[in-house]
Coordinates of N, CA and C in Angstrom, one line a residue:
M9 N 12.5 38.8 1.2 CA 11.8 38.5 0.0 C 10.4 38.9 0.1
H10 N 10.0 40.1 -0.3 CA 8.6 40.4 -0.2 C 7.7 39.8 -1.3
E11 N 8.3 39.1 -2.2 CA 7.6 38.4 -3.2 C 6.6 37.3 -2.6
L12 N 7.1 36.7 -1.5 CA 6.2 35.7 -0.9 C 5.0 36.3 -0.3
G13 N 5.0 37.5 0.3 CA 3.9 38.2 0.8 C 2.9 38.6 -0.4
I14 N 3.5 39.1 -1.5 CA 2.8 39.5 -2.6 C 2.0 38.2 -3.2
A15 N 2.7 37.1 -3.3 CA 2.1 35.9 -3.8 C 1.0 35.4 -2.9
E16 N 1.2 35.5 -1.6 CA 0.1 35.1 -0.7 C -1.1 36.0 -0.9
S17 N -0.9 37.3 -0.9 CA -2.0 38.2 -1.1 C -2.8 38.0 -2.4
A18 N -2.0 37.8 -3.5 CA -2.6 37.6 -4.8 C -3.4 36.3 -4.8
L19 N -2.9 35.2 -4.2 CA -3.6 34.0 -4.1 C -4.9 34.1 -3.3
K20 N -4.8 34.8 -2.2 CA -6.1 35.0 -1.4 C -7.1 35.7 -2.2
A21 N -6.7 36.8 -2.9 CA -7.7 37.5 -3.7 C -8.3 36.7 -4.8
A22 N -7.4 35.9 -5.4 CA -7.8 35.0 -6.5 C -8.8 33.9 -6.0
I23 N -8.6 33.4 -4.8 CA -9.5 32.4 -4.3 C -10.8 33.0 -3.9
V24 N -10.8 34.2 -3.4 CA -12.1 34.9 -3.1 C -12.9 35.0 -4.4
E25 N -12.3 35.4 -5.5 CA -12.9 35.6 -6.7 C -13.4 34.3 -7.3
M26 N -12.6 33.3 -7.2 CA -12.9 31.9 -7.6 C -14.2 31.4 -7.0
E27 N -14.2 31.6 -5.6 CA -15.4 31.2 -4.9 C -16.7 32.0 -5.3
K28 N -16.5 33.3 -5.5 CA -17.6 34.1 -6.0 C -18.2 33.6 -7.3
Q29 N -17.3 33.2 -8.2 CA -17.7 32.7 -9.5 C -18.1 31.2 -9.5
K30 N -18.0 30.6 -8.3 CA -18.3 29.2 -8.2 C -17.5 28.3 -9.1
A31 N -16.3 28.7 -9.3 CA -15.3 27.9 -10.1 C -14.7 26.9 -9.2
I32 N -14.0 26.0 -9.8 CA -13.3 24.9 -9.0 C -11.8 25.0 -9.0
R33 N -11.3 25.8 -9.9 CA -9.8 25.8 -10.0 C -9.3 27.1 -10.7
I34 N -8.2 27.6 -10.3 CA -7.5 28.7 -10.9 C -6.5 28.2 -11.9
L35 N -6.7 28.6 -13.2 CA -5.8 28.1 -14.3 C -4.6 29.1 -14.5
S36 N -4.9 30.4 -14.4 CA -3.8 31.3 -14.6 C -4.2 32.6 -13.8
L37 N -3.2 33.3 -13.5 CA -3.3 34.6 -12.7 C -2.3 35.6 -13.3
T38 N -2.8 36.8 -13.6 CA -1.9 37.8 -14.2 C -1.8 39.0 -13.2
L39 N -0.6 39.4 -12.9 CA -0.4 40.5 -12.0 C 0.2 41.7 -12.8
R40 N -0.3 42.9 -12.5 CA 0.3 44.1 -13.1 C 1.3 44.6 -12.0
I41 N 2.6 44.6 -12.4 CA 3.6 45.0 -11.4 C 4.5 46.1 -12.0
G42 N 4.5 47.2 -11.3 CA 5.3 48.4 -11.7 C 6.8 48.1 -11.7
E43 N 7.5 48.6 -12.7 CA 9.0 48.3 -12.7 C 9.7 48.9 -11.6
L44 N 9.2 49.8 -10.8 CA 9.8 50.4 -9.6 C 9.3 49.8 -8.3
A45 N 8.6 48.7 -8.4 CA 8.0 48.0 -7.2 C 9.0 47.1 -6.6
A46 N 10.2 47.0 -7.1 CA 11.3 46.1 -6.6 C 10.9 44.7 -6.4
V47 N 10.2 44.2 -7.5 CA 9.8 42.8 -7.5 C 10.7 42.0 -8.5
D48 N 11.3 41.0 -8.0 CA 12.1 40.2 -8.9 C 11.2 39.1 -9.5
P49 N 11.1 39.1 -10.9 CA 10.2 38.1 -11.5 C 10.5 36.7 -11.2
Q50 N 11.8 36.3 -11.1 CA 12.1 34.9 -10.8 C 11.7 34.5 -9.4
A51 N 12.0 35.5 -8.4 CA 11.6 35.2 -7.0 C 10.0 35.2 -6.9
M52 N 9.4 36.0 -7.7 CA 7.9 36.0 -7.7 C 7.4 34.7 -8.2
E53 N 7.9 34.2 -9.3 CA 7.5 32.9 -9.8 C 7.7 31.8 -8.8
F54 N 8.9 31.8 -8.2 CA 9.2 30.8 -7.1 C 8.2 30.9 -6.0
A55 N 7.9 32.1 -5.5 CA 7.0 32.3 -4.4 C 5.6 31.9 -4.8
F56 N 5.2 32.2 -6.0 CA 3.8 31.8 -6.4 C 3.7 30.2 -6.5
K57 N 4.7 29.6 -7.0 CA 4.6 28.1 -7.0 C 4.6 27.5 -5.6
T58 N 5.3 28.1 -4.7 CA 5.3 27.7 -3.3 C 4.0 27.9 -2.6
V59 N 3.4 29.1 -2.7 CA 2.2 29.3 -2.0 C 1.0 28.6 -2.6
T60 N 1.0 28.2 -3.8 CA -0.1 27.6 -4.5 C -0.2 26.1 -4.2
L61 N 0.9 25.5 -3.7 CA 0.9 24.1 -3.5 C -0.3 23.7 -2.5
G62 N -1.0 22.7 -3.0 CA -2.2 22.2 -2.2 C -3.4 23.1 -2.2
T63 N -3.4 24.1 -3.1 CA -4.6 25.0 -3.2 C -5.2 24.8 -4.6
P64 N -6.4 25.4 -4.8 CA -7.0 25.3 -6.1 C -6.2 26.0 -7.2
A65 N -5.2 26.7 -6.9 CA -4.3 27.3 -7.9 C -3.0 26.5 -8.1
E66 N -2.9 25.4 -7.5 CA -1.7 24.6 -7.8 C -1.6 24.2 -9.3
G67 N -0.5 24.5 -9.9 CA -0.3 24.2 -11.3 C -0.7 25.4 -12.2
A68 N -1.3 26.4 -11.6 CA -1.7 27.6 -12.4 C -0.5 28.3 -12.9
T69 N -0.6 29.0 -14.0 CA 0.5 29.8 -14.5 C 0.4 31.2 -14.0
L70 N 1.5 31.8 -13.8 CA 1.6 33.2 -13.3 C 2.1 34.0 -14.5
E71 N 1.4 35.1 -14.8 CA 1.9 36.0 -15.8 C 2.1 37.4 -15.2
I72 N 3.1 38.1 -15.6 CA 3.4 39.4 -15.1 C 3.4 40.4 -16.2
D73 N 2.5 41.4 -16.1 CA 2.5 42.5 -17.0 C 3.3 43.6 -16.3
H74 N 4.4 44.0 -16.9 CA 5.3 45.0 -16.4 C 4.7 46.4 -16.7
V75 N 4.7 47.3 -15.7 CA 4.1 48.6 -15.9 C 5.3 49.6 -15.9
A76 N 5.5 50.3 -17.0 CA 6.6 51.3 -17.1 C 6.3 52.5 -16.1
P77 N 7.3 53.1 -15.5 CA 7.1 54.2 -14.6 C 6.8 55.5 -15.4
I78 N 5.8 56.2 -15.0 CA 5.4 57.5 -15.6 C 5.3 58.5 -14.5
A79 N 5.9 59.7 -14.7 CA 5.9 60.8 -13.7 C 5.1 61.9 -14.3
W80 N 4.6 62.8 -13.5 CA 3.8 64.0 -14.0 C 4.4 65.2 -13.3
C81 N 4.6 66.3 -14.1 CA 5.1 67.5 -13.6 C 4.0 68.4 -13.0
R82 N 4.1 68.8 -11.8 CA 3.1 69.7 -11.2 C 3.1 71.1 -11.8
D83 N 4.2 71.5 -12.3 CA 4.4 72.9 -12.8 C 3.8 73.0 -14.2
C84 N 4.1 72.1 -15.1 CA 3.6 72.3 -16.5 C 2.6 71.2 -17.0
S85 N 2.3 70.2 -16.1 CA 1.4 69.1 -16.4 C 1.9 68.1 -17.5
E86 N 3.2 68.1 -17.7 CA 3.8 67.1 -18.7 C 3.9 65.7 -18.0
S87 N 3.5 64.7 -18.7 CA 3.7 63.3 -18.3 C 4.9 62.8 -19.0
F88 N 5.8 62.1 -18.3 CA 7.0 61.6 -18.9 C 7.5 60.3 -18.2
S89 N 8.2 59.5 -19.0 CA 8.8 58.3 -18.4 C 10.0 58.6 -17.6
T90 N 10.2 57.7 -16.6 CA 11.3 57.9 -15.7 C 11.8 56.6 -15.2
D91 N 13.0 56.6 -14.7 CA 13.5 55.3 -14.1 C 13.9 55.6 -12.7
S92 N 13.6 56.7 -12.2 CA 13.9 57.1 -10.8 C 12.7 56.9 -9.9
I93 N 12.9 56.7 -8.7 CA 11.8 56.5 -7.7 C 11.6 57.8 -6.9
A94 N 12.6 58.7 -6.9 CA 12.5 59.8 -6.0 C 12.6 61.2 -6.7
F95 N 13.5 61.3 -7.8 CA 13.7 62.6 -8.4 C 13.2 62.6 -9.8
F96 N 12.3 63.6 -10.1 CA 11.7 63.6 -11.4 C 12.0 65.0 -12.1
K97 N 12.9 65.0 -13.0 CA 13.2 66.3 -13.7 C 12.3 66.2 -15.0
C98 N 11.5 67.2 -15.1 CA 10.6 67.3 -16.2 C 11.4 67.6 -17.5
P99 N 11.2 66.9 -18.5 CA 11.9 67.1 -19.8 C 11.4 68.4 -20.5
R100 N 10.2 68.8 -20.2 CA 9.6 70.0 -20.8 C 10.1 71.3 -20.2
C101 N 9.9 71.4 -18.9 CA 10.2 72.7 -18.2 C 11.5 72.6 -17.4
G102 N 12.0 71.4 -17.2 CA 13.3 71.3 -16.4 C 13.2 71.4 -14.9
N103 N 12.0 71.5 -14.4 CA 11.8 71.6 -12.9 C 11.7 70.2 -12.3
Y104 N 12.1 70.2 -11.0 CA 12.0 69.0 -10.2 C 10.8 69.0 -9.4
S105 N 9.6 69.0 -10.0 CA 8.4 69.1 -9.2 C 7.4 67.9 -9.6
G106 N 8.0 66.9 -10.1 CA 7.1 65.8 -10.5 C 6.7 64.8 -9.4
E107 N 5.7 64.0 -9.7 CA 5.3 63.0 -8.8 C 5.0 61.7 -9.7
L108 N 5.3 60.6 -9.1 CA 5.1 59.3 -9.8 C 3.6 59.0 -9.9
K109 N 3.2 58.7 -11.1 CA 1.8 58.4 -11.4 C 1.6 56.9 -11.6
Q110 N 2.6 56.2 -12.1 CA 2.5 54.8 -12.2 C 3.9 54.2 -12.2
G111 N 4.0 52.9 -11.9 CA 5.3 52.3 -11.9 C 5.6 51.5 -10.6
R112 N 4.8 51.7 -9.5 CA 5.0 51.1 -8.3 C 3.9 50.1 -7.9
E113 N 2.9 50.0 -8.7 CA 1.7 49.3 -8.4 C 1.9 47.8 -8.5
I114 N 1.1 47.1 -7.7 CA 1.1 45.6 -7.7 C -0.4 45.3 -7.6
E115 N -0.9 44.8 -8.7 CA -2.4 44.5 -8.8 C -2.7 43.2 -9.4
L116 N -3.7 42.6 -9.0 CA -4.3 41.4 -9.7 C -5.0 41.9 -10.9
A117 N -4.6 41.6 -12.1 CA -5.2 42.1 -13.3 C -6.2 41.1 -13.9
R118 N -5.9 39.9 -14.0 CA -6.7 38.9 -14.7 C -6.6 37.5 -14.0
L119 N -7.8 36.8 -14.1 CA -7.8 35.4 -13.6 C -8.5 34.6 -14.7
E120 N -7.9 33.4 -14.9 CA -8.6 32.4 -15.7 C -9.0 31.3 -14.8
L121 N -10.3 31.0 -14.8 CA -10.8 30.0 -13.9 C -11.4 28.8 -14.6
D122 N -11.4 27.7 -13.9 CA -12.0 26.5 -14.5 C -13.3 26.2 -13.7
S123 N -14.4 26.2 -14.4 CA -15.7 26.0 -13.8 C -16.0 24.5 -13.8

């Protein structure tokens, strides 16, 4: 379950930002997670609740912004949606020369802090 590691990393980053802002508590945290990042939302919610116990983020809400996968064709420069992690057939030129541009990211997008 890599969700636990993701939750721990997000919490650490959130606490660093909280301390920079001289806030006292984290109220909510939003993660941008690509649909191809293999993150289970229920497992992520459980992991977040677990790692925040006894921290300034205990009781905070976790929101997840899902990022749709987008590939880009090296041959014709077309951007297109995909549900594959490895093979990208361009709908414009038909070639298999694409690369994934988004859809696997895991990022801390927003924090709501209590001062």
